[in-house]
């Protein structure tokens, strides 16, 4: 049985924008993963955005979210007989889960006027707090067929399609906020560079307010004081860049793009939207300490601070774990820091709560796949976006050794899940190879690859496995949050030292590391070396502890909650944004 979604019911609330005049922070993100029934998200970026807004609701921070509506969803995932991922459009109806607002605004794309509407969703925390989210939509009869299609696909189409979507998000988003009456906004938070064109809309506002037809340096400073930017991507190729000639055809650039400022965000005939956000933000941060170090090298001489990601604990903690927290740590929903007191929770209660979550997961797995998974076996989970740098096959590097470990030390079973982007052929091939390894692993190791990894399945998997595996190629993991979700459910992490895990890993206390700290030792990542370390630690430390000292393993589980869960949460993250970026 899938866990209940705490954001439901989805029915629109009467007087839908009665709080609009109090909102002070506008949070822009290309995707916001609010609900599995609203399939407009692909993974970590959208999940983080939703958790940030849930935390804002819980802290009563006056915030509004802005994103795009994708009518065909981020595809329904199936596997054919050869294990190849097949994508299907998701059949969902916005009017069933969102409230259409009557207001309209427009943007000009390639000299065409494109009309926009907004759909409203209220995201909640575990209590009465709520934050409005606006989903922008171009699927209106007055628009051309091509312009209506701008509301179809997340991360789809060519560069022109993507640029037009980002105009809608950034420029259209600001105009919609103004149209709806959000006049007291003090801060615009750009979650990645997709929304950085909002700075141009703000520049236009500042110039008009001063009675000027073109923005000046004074206007630029005014915009900078209102903007904050979070970068998530530690490699240059992952940042949106568009040919300047294309940009000039799609939108009218302000004079600033032809001034001395042009060189700060234009290079080699391209506009870099990350650099644009850098130029017009008074505060910039990466999403983990290591990620900020990498970003400062990548974007030198930009000043890039660090705010490590966090998860919204009430959303991601399983029901059995919530019941445990209610008994042992009253008030934990309002004070995530109090989860440190989990260190005193009785071990048998931690084991019992996790056992109930594991039972729910394996019932689902066995019903859906007929895998015959054993509730007493060490169950390892690996679930995230399927792409090459995440190295999902690392644990399958030496299948014979894995089988020997399972046969001699104690049974091991594997649960994989995750979607590859439709254009990521290598990600699809990795999924196929994993699925095709299933027969080779038998009978010693049972393994499944679960299709259609969404929010509901993620909440089931992170709570129900016994060990959370993460094997990225350093330093390409900006932060990662799936391991934080596992930790709050008492699931220890077994991960490469990258992203947030550098901060969260206390060896043998909160989990275990794989391989050396490549960045500190100035060593390149080596697949064979990391695989050997993974197998050695699994064989010599983790499997013997799980089967030979259940109380010892439960202590690691409890410590993961108390030490990682009490810090790597969205409540702490949002407090840092408030103090450093929003109202500093």
Coordinates of C-alpha atoms in Angstrom, one line a residue:
X1 CA 0.0 0.0 0.0
X2 CA 1.3 3.4 -1.0
X3 CA 1.7 5.9 1.9
X4 CA -0.9 8.7 2.2
X5 CA 0.1 12.0 0.8
X6 CA 0.0 14.7 3.6
X7 CA -0.7 17.4 1.1
X8 CA -4.1 16.1 0.3
X9 CA -7.0 17.0 0.0
X10 CA -6.3 18.7 -3.3
X11 CA -9.7 20.5 -3.5
X12 CA -9.3 24.3 -4.1
X13 CA -9.8 26.5 -1.1
X14 CA -12.4 29.2 -1.1
X15 CA -11.1 32.8 -1.5
X16 CA -8.0 31.3 -3.1
X17 CA -5.5 34.2 -2.8
X18 CA -6.7 35.9 0.3
X19 CA -3.1 35.8 1.6
X20 CA -1.5 37.4 -1.5
X21 CA -0.9 40.8 -0.1
X22 CA 1.3 39.4 2.7
X23 CA 3.7 37.4 0.5
X24 CA 7.2 38.7 0.7
X25 CA 9.3 36.0 -1.1
X26 CA 8.6 34.6 -4.6
X27 CA 10.2 31.2 -5.2
X28 CA 10.8 30.4 -8.9
X29 CA 11.6 26.8 -10.0
X30 CA 11.3 25.1 -13.4
X31 CA 9.7 22.2 -11.5
X32 CA 8.0 21.7 -8.1
X33 CA 7.1 18.2 -7.0
X34 CA 4.0 18.8 -5.0
X35 CA 2.0 15.6 -5.6
X36 CA 2.2 12.4 -7.6
X37 CA -1.1 13.3 -9.2
X38 CA 0.6 16.5 -10.6
X39 CA 3.4 14.8 -12.7
X40 CA 5.3 18.0 -13.5
X41 CA 8.6 17.0 -11.9
X42 CA 11.6 14.9 -12.9
X43 CA 13.5 14.5 -9.7
X44 CA 15.7 16.2 -7.1
X45 CA 15.3 19.9 -8.2
X46 CA 11.5 19.7 -8.0
X47 CA 11.4 17.7 -4.8
X48 CA 13.7 20.2 -3.1
X49 CA 11.5 23.0 -4.3
X50 CA 8.4 21.4 -2.8
X51 CA 10.1 20.7 0.5
X52 CA 11.3 24.3 0.7
X53 CA 7.8 25.5 0.2
X54 CA 6.4 23.0 2.8
X55 CA 9.0 24.3 5.3
X56 CA 7.8 27.9 4.5
X57 CA 4.2 26.8 5.2
X58 CA 5.3 25.3 8.5
X59 CA 7.2 28.4 9.6
X60 CA 4.4 30.7 8.3
X61 CA 6.9 32.5 6.1
X62 CA 4.9 34.6 3.6
X63 CA 6.0 33.0 0.3
X64 CA 4.6 32.2 -3.1
X65 CA 5.9 29.5 -5.5
X66 CA 6.0 30.0 -9.3
X67 CA 6.5 27.1 -11.8
X68 CA 5.2 25.8 -15.2
X69 CA 2.4 23.4 -15.9
X70 CA 3.4 20.4 -18.1
X71 CA 0.2 18.9 -19.5
X72 CA 1.8 15.7 -20.7
X73 CA 3.7 15.2 -17.5
X74 CA 7.2 13.9 -17.0
X75 CA 6.3 10.7 -18.8
X76 CA 5.0 7.4 -17.6
X77 CA 7.8 4.8 -17.5
X78 CA 7.5 1.3 -18.8
X79 CA 10.1 -1.4 -19.7
X80 CA 9.9 -3.7 -22.7
X81 CA 10.9 -7.4 -22.7
X82 CA 14.5 -6.4 -23.2
X83 CA 14.5 -4.0 -20.3
X84 CA 14.5 -0.9 -22.5
X85 CA 12.7 2.2 -21.0
X86 CA 9.6 3.3 -23.0
X87 CA 8.0 6.6 -22.3
X88 CA 4.3 7.4 -22.5
X89 CA 2.5 10.8 -22.0
X90 CA 0.9 11.0 -18.6
X91 CA -2.9 11.2 -18.7
X92 CA -3.7 13.8 -16.0
X93 CA -6.2 16.7 -15.9
X94 CA -5.1 19.9 -14.2
X95 CA -8.8 20.9 -13.5
X96 CA -9.1 17.8 -11.2
X97 CA -6.4 18.8 -8.8
X98 CA -5.7 22.6 -9.4
X99 CA -7.8 25.7 -9.3
X100 CA -7.8 27.8 -12.5
X101 CA -7.5 31.5 -11.9
X102 CA -9.3 33.9 -14.2
X103 CA -6.5 36.4 -14.6
X104 CA -4.5 36.6 -17.8
X105 CA -1.1 38.1 -18.7
X106 CA 1.0 38.0 -21.9
X107 CA 4.6 37.7 -23.0
X108 CA 6.0 38.5 -26.5
X109 CA 7.8 35.6 -28.1
X110 CA 9.3 36.2 -31.6
X111 CA 7.0 39.1 -32.0
X112 CA 3.9 37.0 -31.1
X113 CA 1.8 37.8 -28.1
X114 CA 1.3 34.7 -26.1
X115 CA -1.4 34.6 -23.4
X116 CA -0.8 32.9 -20.0
X117 CA -3.0 31.7 -17.3
X118 CA -2.2 30.4 -13.8
X119 CA -3.5 27.4 -11.9
X120 CA -3.4 27.4 -8.1
X121 CA -2.2 24.8 -5.7
X122 CA -1.9 25.2 -1.9
X123 CA 1.0 23.3 -0.5
X124 CA 0.8 22.5 3.2
X125 CA 3.0 21.4 6.1
X126 CA 1.9 19.0 8.7
X127 CA -0.2 21.6 10.4
X128 CA -2.4 24.6 9.3
X129 CA 0.4 26.4 7.4
X130 CA 0.0 26.7 3.6
X131 CA 1.8 28.5 0.7
X132 CA 0.3 29.2 -2.8
X133 CA 1.9 27.8 -5.9
X134 CA 1.2 29.2 -9.3
X135 CA 1.4 26.8 -12.3
X136 CA 1.8 28.9 -15.5
X137 CA 0.0 27.6 -18.6
X138 CA -0.1 28.6 -22.3
X139 CA -2.7 26.0 -23.5
X140 CA -5.3 28.6 -24.3
X141 CA -7.3 28.8 -27.5
X142 CA -6.1 32.3 -28.4
X143 CA -2.5 31.0 -28.7
X144 CA -1.1 29.2 -31.7
X145 CA -0.7 25.4 -31.6
X146 CA 3.1 25.8 -31.2
X147 CA 2.7 28.2 -28.3
X148 CA 0.1 26.0 -26.6
X149 CA 2.6 23.2 -26.8
X150 CA 5.0 25.2 -24.6
X151 CA 2.9 23.8 -21.7
X152 CA 3.4 20.2 -22.7
X153 CA 6.9 19.0 -21.8
X154 CA 9.4 19.4 -18.9
X155 CA 13.0 19.6 -20.3
X156 CA 11.7 18.7 -23.7
X157 CA 12.1 20.1 -27.2
X158 CA 15.1 22.0 -28.7
X159 CA 16.9 25.1 -27.4
X160 CA 14.2 27.4 -28.9
X161 CA 11.5 25.5 -27.1
X162 CA 13.4 25.7 -23.8
X163 CA 14.2 29.4 -24.1
X164 CA 10.5 30.2 -24.8
X165 CA 9.5 28.2 -21.7
X166 CA 12.1 30.1 -19.6
X167 CA 10.7 33.4 -20.8
X168 CA 7.3 32.2 -19.7
X169 CA 8.6 31.2 -16.3
X170 CA 10.8 34.2 -15.6
X171 CA 9.1 37.2 -17.3
X172 CA 5.6 35.7 -17.4
X173 CA 5.9 34.7 -13.8
X174 CA 6.7 38.2 -12.6
X175 CA 3.8 39.6 -14.6
X176 CA 1.4 37.1 -13.3
X177 CA 2.4 37.9 -9.7
X178 CA 1.8 41.5 -10.3
X179 CA -1.5 40.9 -12.0
X180 CA -2.7 38.8 -9.1
X181 CA -1.8 41.5 -6.6
X182 CA 1.5 40.3 -5.1
X183 CA 2.7 43.8 -4.6
X184 CA 4.7 43.4 -1.3
X185 CA 7.3 41.0 -2.6
X186 CA 10.7 41.9 -1.3
X187 CA 12.8 38.9 -2.6
X188 CA 12.8 36.8 -5.7
X189 CA 14.5 33.4 -5.2
X190 CA 15.7 31.7 -8.4
X191 CA 16.1 28.0 -7.9
X192 CA 18.6 27.3 -10.7
X193 CA 19.1 29.4 -13.8
X194 CA 15.9 28.5 -15.6
X195 CA 14.1 31.4 -14.1
X196 CA 16.8 34.0 -14.3
X197 CA 15.1 36.0 -17.1
X198 CA 12.9 37.3 -14.3
X199 CA 15.7 39.8 -13.7
X200 CA 14.8 41.4 -17.0
X201 CA 11.2 41.8 -16.0
X202 CA 12.3 43.4 -12.8
X203 CA 14.7 45.7 -14.6
X204 CA 11.8 46.8 -16.8
X205 CA 9.7 47.6 -13.7
X206 CA 12.5 49.6 -12.1
X207 CA 13.0 51.7 -15.2
X208 CA 9.3 52.4 -15.7
X209 CA 9.0 53.3 -12.0
X210 CA 11.7 56.0 -12.5
X211 CA 10.1 57.2 -15.8
X212 CA 12.9 55.8 -17.9
X213 CA 12.7 53.9 -21.2
X214 CA 15.9 51.9 -20.6
X215 CA 17.4 50.6 -17.3
X216 CA 20.4 52.2 -15.7
X217 CA 23.0 51.1 -13.1
X218 CA 20.7 52.4 -10.4
X219 CA 18.0 50.0 -11.7
X220 CA 20.5 47.1 -11.7
X221 CA 21.4 47.7 -8.1
X222 CA 17.7 47.8 -7.2
X223 CA 17.1 44.5 -8.9
X224 CA 20.2 43.0 -7.3
X225 CA 18.9 43.9 -3.9
X226 CA 15.7 41.9 -4.6
X227 CA 17.2 38.7 -6.0
X228 CA 18.9 35.5 -4.6
X229 CA 20.1 32.6 -6.6
X230 CA 20.7 28.9 -5.8
X231 CA 22.9 26.9 -8.2
X232 CA 22.6 23.1 -8.2
X233 CA 24.9 22.0 -11.1
X234 CA 28.7 21.5 -10.5
X235 CA 29.6 21.1 -14.2
X236 CA 29.7 23.9 -16.8
X237 CA 27.8 21.9 -19.4
X238 CA 24.8 21.6 -17.2
X239 CA 24.0 25.3 -17.2
X240 CA 21.5 26.8 -19.7
X241 CA 23.2 28.8 -22.5
X242 CA 21.5 30.1 -25.6
X243 CA 22.9 31.8 -28.7
X244 CA 22.6 35.5 -28.4
X245 CA 21.1 35.7 -31.9
X246 CA 18.3 33.3 -30.8
X247 CA 17.6 35.3 -27.7
X248 CA 17.3 38.5 -29.6
X249 CA 14.7 36.9 -31.9
X250 CA 12.7 35.4 -29.0
X251 CA 12.7 38.4 -26.7
X252 CA 13.5 42.1 -26.7
X253 CA 16.6 42.5 -24.6
X254 CA 17.1 45.7 -22.5
X255 CA 19.9 48.0 -23.3
X256 CA 21.9 46.5 -20.5
X257 CA 22.6 43.5 -22.7
X258 CA 24.5 45.8 -25.1
X259 CA 26.4 47.7 -22.4
X260 CA 29.5 47.0 -20.4
X261 CA 27.5 44.5 -18.4
X262 CA 27.1 42.3 -21.4
X263 CA 30.4 40.5 -20.9
X264 CA 29.4 39.4 -17.5
X265 CA 26.7 37.0 -18.7
X266 CA 27.5 36.8 -22.5
X267 CA 30.5 34.9 -23.9
X268 CA 31.3 33.6 -27.4
X269 CA 27.9 34.7 -28.7
X270 CA 25.9 33.1 -26.0
X271 CA 23.9 34.2 -23.0
X272 CA 24.6 32.1 -19.9
X273 CA 21.5 32.2 -17.7
X274 CA 23.5 31.1 -14.6
X275 CA 25.9 34.1 -15.2
X276 CA 22.8 36.3 -15.7
X277 CA 21.5 35.2 -12.3
X278 CA 24.9 35.8 -10.7
X279 CA 25.0 39.3 -12.1
X280 CA 21.6 40.3 -10.7
X281 CA 21.7 38.6 -7.3
X282 CA 22.9 40.0 -4.0
X283 CA 23.2 36.4 -2.6
X284 CA 24.4 33.2 -4.3
X285 CA 24.7 29.8 -2.8
X286 CA 25.5 26.2 -3.6
X287 CA 23.6 23.3 -2.1
X288 CA 26.3 21.7 0.0
X289 CA 29.7 22.8 1.4
X290 CA 31.6 20.8 -1.2
X291 CA 29.4 21.9 -4.0
X292 CA 30.0 25.5 -3.1
X293 CA 33.8 24.9 -3.2
X294 CA 33.5 23.3 -6.6
X295 CA 31.3 26.2 -7.8
X296 CA 33.7 28.9 -6.7
X297 CA 36.4 27.3 -8.8
X298 CA 34.0 26.8 -11.8
X299 CA 32.6 30.4 -11.6
X300 CA 35.6 32.3 -10.3
X301 CA 35.5 35.1 -9.1
X302 CA 31.8 34.9 -8.1
X303 CA 31.1 34.9 -4.4
X304 CA 29.2 31.7 -3.7
X305 CA 28.0 30.8 -0.2
X306 CA 26.8 27.4 1.0
X307 CA 23.4 26.3 2.3
X308 CA 23.2 22.5 2.4
X309 CA 19.9 21.1 1.3
X310 CA 17.3 19.6 3.6
X311 CA 14.1 17.6 3.5
X312 CA 10.7 18.3 4.9
X313 CA 10.6 15.7 7.7
X314 CA 6.9 15.3 8.3
X315 CA 6.4 14.6 4.6
X316 CA 9.2 12.0 4.2
X317 CA 9.0 10.2 7.6
X318 CA 6.9 7.0 7.3
X319 CA 3.8 6.6 9.4
X320 CA 5.4 4.1 11.7
X321 CA 8.3 6.4 12.2
X322 CA 6.0 9.4 12.8
X323 CA 4.2 7.3 15.5
X324 CA 7.6 6.6 17.1
X325 CA 8.5 10.3 17.1
X326 CA 5.1 11.2 18.5
X327 CA 5.7 8.9 21.5
X328 CA 9.4 9.8 22.1
X329 CA 9.7 13.4 20.9
X330 CA 6.5 15.5 21.3
X331 CA 6.5 18.6 19.1
X332 CA 9.0 17.2 16.6
X333 CA 6.9 18.5 13.6
X334 CA 7.3 22.1 14.7
X335 CA 10.9 21.7 15.8
X336 CA 12.9 19.3 13.5
X337 CA 16.1 20.0 15.6
X338 CA 14.5 18.1 18.5
X339 CA 15.0 14.9 16.5
X340 CA 18.4 14.8 18.2
X341 CA 16.5 13.3 21.1
X342 CA 15.9 10.2 19.0
X343 CA 19.3 9.1 20.4
X344 CA 17.4 8.0 23.5
X345 CA 14.6 6.1 21.7
X346 CA 14.5 2.4 22.7
X347 CA 16.2 0.3 20.0
X348 CA 13.4 -2.2 19.9
X349 CA 11.0 0.6 19.0
X350 CA 13.3 1.8 16.2
X351 CA 13.5 -1.7 14.9
X352 CA 9.7 -2.2 15.1
X353 CA 8.9 1.0 13.3
X354 CA 11.4 0.3 10.5
X355 CA 10.1 -3.3 10.3
X356 CA 6.6 -2.0 9.6
X357 CA 7.9 0.3 6.9
X358 CA 9.9 -2.6 5.3
X359 CA 6.8 -4.8 5.4
X360 CA 4.8 -2.2 3.4
X361 CA 7.6 -1.9 0.8
X362 CA 8.1 -5.6 0.3
X363 CA 4.4 -6.3 0.0
X364 CA 4.3 -3.7 -2.8
X365 CA 7.4 -5.1 -4.5
X366 CA 6.3 -8.7 -4.3
X367 CA 2.8 -7.8 -5.5
X368 CA 4.0 -5.7 -8.4
X369 CA 7.0 -7.8 -9.6
X370 CA 6.5 -11.3 -8.1
X371 CA 10.1 -11.1 -6.9
X372 CA 9.5 -13.1 -3.7
X373 CA 11.6 -10.7 -1.6
X374 CA 12.5 -11.9 1.8
X375 CA 11.5 -9.6 4.7
X376 CA 14.4 -11.0 6.8
X377 CA 17.1 -10.3 4.1
X378 CA 19.3 -7.2 4.1
X379 CA 17.6 -5.0 1.5
X380 CA 19.6 -2.3 -0.3
X381 CA 17.9 0.5 -2.1
X382 CA 19.2 2.6 -5.0
X383 CA 16.6 5.0 -6.4
X384 CA 17.2 8.3 -8.2
X385 CA 17.4 9.7 -11.7
X386 CA 19.2 7.2 -14.0
X387 CA 22.2 8.9 -15.5
X388 CA 25.8 8.0 -16.1
X389 CA 27.5 10.1 -13.4
X390 CA 25.4 8.5 -10.7
X391 CA 26.9 5.1 -11.6
X392 CA 23.9 2.9 -10.7
X393 CA 25.7 -0.2 -11.8
X394 CA 28.7 0.1 -9.4
X395 CA 27.3 -2.6 -7.0
X396 CA 27.0 -4.9 -10.1
X397 CA 30.7 -4.4 -11.1
X398 CA 31.6 -7.9 -9.8
X399 CA 28.4 -10.0 -9.8
X400 CA 30.2 -13.2 -8.7
X401 CA 31.6 -11.5 -5.6
X402 CA 28.3 -10.0 -4.7
X403 CA 26.7 -13.5 -5.0
X404 CA 29.5 -14.9 -2.7
X405 CA 28.9 -12.2 -0.1
X406 CA 25.1 -13.0 -0.2
X407 CA 25.7 -16.7 -0.1
X408 CA 28.3 -16.8 2.7
X409 CA 27.7 -13.8 4.9
X410 CA 23.9 -13.5 4.7
X411 CA 21.3 -12.9 2.0
X412 CA 21.4 -9.5 0.2
X413 CA 18.6 -8.2 -2.0
X414 CA 18.5 -5.1 -4.2
X415 CA 15.8 -2.6 -5.1
X416 CA 16.4 -0.2 -7.9
X417 CA 14.2 2.6 -9.3
X418 CA 14.5 5.7 -11.3
X419 CA 13.8 7.3 -14.7
X420 CA 16.3 8.2 -17.4
X421 CA 15.6 11.4 -19.4
X422 CA 14.0 10.4 -22.7
X423 CA 17.1 11.8 -24.5
X424 CA 19.6 10.2 -22.2
X425 CA 20.6 7.1 -24.1
X426 CA 23.3 6.1 -21.7
X427 CA 21.0 6.4 -18.8
X428 CA 18.5 4.1 -20.6
X429 CA 21.3 1.6 -21.4
X430 CA 22.3 1.5 -17.7
X431 CA 18.7 0.7 -16.7
X432 CA 18.6 -2.1 -19.3
X433 CA 21.9 -3.6 -18.1
X434 CA 20.7 -3.6 -14.5
X435 CA 17.4 -5.3 -15.5
X436 CA 19.3 -7.9 -17.6
X437 CA 21.5 -8.7 -14.6
X438 CA 18.6 -10.0 -12.7
X439 CA 18.9 -13.5 -13.9
X440 CA 22.7 -13.6 -13.4
X441 CA 22.2 -12.7 -9.8
X442 CA 19.9 -15.6 -8.9
X443 CA 19.6 -17.5 -6.8
X444 CA 21.9 -15.8 -4.3
X445 CA 20.7 -12.2 -4.8
X446 CA 17.2 -11.2 -5.6
X447 CA 16.9 -7.9 -7.5
X448 CA 14.1 -5.7 -8.9
X449 CA 14.0 -2.5 -10.9
X450 CA 10.7 -0.8 -10.1
X451 CA 9.0 1.2 -12.9
X452 CA 7.4 4.6 -12.6
X453 CA 9.5 6.1 -9.7
X454 CA 7.3 9.0 -8.4
X455 CA 6.8 10.7 -5.0
X456 CA 4.6 7.9 -3.6
X457 CA 7.0 5.2 -4.5
X458 CA 10.0 7.2 -3.3
X459 CA 8.4 7.6 0.1
X460 CA 7.8 3.9 0.3
X461 CA 11.4 2.9 -0.8
X462 CA 13.4 5.4 1.3
X463 CA 11.6 4.2 4.4
X464 CA 11.5 0.5 3.7
X465 CA 15.0 -0.6 2.7
X466 CA 17.7 -1.4 5.3
X467 CA 20.6 0.4 3.6
X468 CA 20.6 3.4 1.2
X469 CA 23.2 3.1 -1.5
X470 CA 24.6 6.2 -3.4
X471 CA 27.5 5.9 -5.8
X472 CA 28.0 9.2 -7.8
X473 CA 31.2 10.1 -9.6
X474 CA 32.8 12.9 -7.5
X475 CA 32.5 15.8 -7.6
X476 CA 29.3 15.7 -9.7
X477 CA 26.8 15.2 -6.8
X478 CA 25.9 18.7 -5.9
X479 CA 24.0 17.6 -2.8
X480 CA 21.5 14.8 -3.1
X481 CA 18.6 14.5 -0.7
X482 CA 17.4 10.9 -1.1
X483 CA 19.9 9.8 1.6
X484 CA 18.5 12.4 3.9
X485 CA 15.0 10.9 3.5
X486 CA 16.4 7.5 4.2
X487 CA 18.2 8.7 7.4
X488 CA 15.0 10.3 8.9
X489 CA 13.5 6.8 8.5
X490 CA 16.3 5.1 10.4
X491 CA 18.0 3.8 7.2
X492 CA 21.8 4.2 7.2
X493 CA 23.6 5.6 4.2
X494 CA 26.3 3.8 2.3
X495 CA 27.7 6.4 -0.1
X496 CA 30.6 7.9 -1.9
X497 CA 31.9 10.9 -0.2
X498 CA 30.3 13.6 -2.3
X499 CA 27.5 16.1 -1.9
X500 CA 25.8 16.3 1.5
X501 CA 27.3 13.0 2.7
X502 CA 30.7 14.6 3.3
X503 CA 29.0 16.6 6.0
X504 CA 26.7 13.8 7.2
X505 CA 29.0 10.8 7.3
X506 CA 30.4 9.7 10.7
X507 CA 32.0 6.3 9.7
X508 CA 30.2 3.5 11.4
X509 CA 28.0 5.9 13.4
X510 CA 25.5 7.3 10.8
X511 CA 26.5 5.0 8.0
X512 CA 29.5 4.1 5.9
X513 CA 31.5 5.7 3.1
X514 CA 32.6 4.3 -0.2
X515 CA 36.1 5.1 -1.4
X516 CA 38.3 8.0 -0.5
X517 CA 37.5 11.7 -0.4
X518 CA 38.6 12.2 -4.0
X519 CA 38.5 16.0 -3.9
X520 CA 40.7 16.3 -0.8
X521 CA 43.2 13.8 -2.0
X522 CA 43.3 15.2 -5.5
X523 CA 42.6 11.8 -6.9
X524 CA 40.4 11.0 -9.8
X525 CA 37.4 8.7 -9.3
X526 CA 38.2 5.1 -10.1
X527 CA 35.3 2.7 -10.7
X528 CA 37.3 -0.5 -9.8
X529 CA 38.7 1.0 -6.6
X530 CA 35.3 2.3 -5.5
X531 CA 33.7 -1.1 -6.3
X532 CA 36.3 -3.0 -4.3
X533 CA 35.8 -0.7 -1.3
X534 CA 32.1 -1.1 -1.6
X535 CA 32.4 -4.9 -1.6
X536 CA 35.0 -5.0 1.1
X537 CA 32.9 -2.9 3.5
X538 CA 29.7 -4.8 2.6
X539 CA 31.4 -8.1 3.2
X540 CA 33.5 -7.3 6.3
X541 CA 31.4 -4.7 8.1
X542 CA 27.8 -4.1 7.0
X543 CA 26.5 -7.6 6.3
X544 CA 28.1 -9.1 9.5
X545 CA 26.7 -6.3 11.6
X546 CA 23.2 -6.7 10.2
X547 CA 23.1 -10.4 10.8
X548 CA 25.4 -10.8 13.7
X549 CA 24.6 -7.8 15.9
X550 CA 21.1 -6.6 15.3
X551 CA 21.3 -4.1 18.2
X552 CA 24.5 -2.7 16.8
X553 CA 22.9 -2.1 13.5
X554 CA 19.8 -0.6 15.2
X555 CA 22.2 1.8 17.0
X556 CA 23.4 3.1 13.6
X557 CA 19.8 3.4 12.5
X558 CA 19.0 5.5 15.6
X559 CA 22.1 7.6 15.2
X560 CA 21.2 8.3 11.6
X561 CA 17.9 9.8 12.8
X562 CA 19.4 11.8 15.7
X563 CA 22.5 13.1 14.0
X564 CA 21.5 13.4 10.3
X565 CA 17.7 13.8 10.6
X566 CA 18.0 16.6 13.1
X567 CA 20.2 18.7 10.8
X568 CA 19.6 17.8 7.2
X569 CA 16.0 19.1 7.2
X570 CA 14.2 21.9 5.3
X571 CA 13.4 23.7 8.5
X572 CA 17.1 24.4 9.2
X573 CA 17.7 25.1 5.5
X574 CA 15.0 27.7 5.2
X575 CA 16.1 29.4 8.4
X576 CA 19.5 29.8 6.8
X577 CA 17.9 31.3 3.6
X578 CA 15.9 33.7 5.8
X579 CA 19.0 34.9 7.7
X580 CA 21.5 34.9 4.8
X581 CA 19.4 35.7 1.7
X582 CA 15.9 36.8 2.3
X583 CA 16.0 39.4 5.0
X584 CA 19.7 39.8 5.7

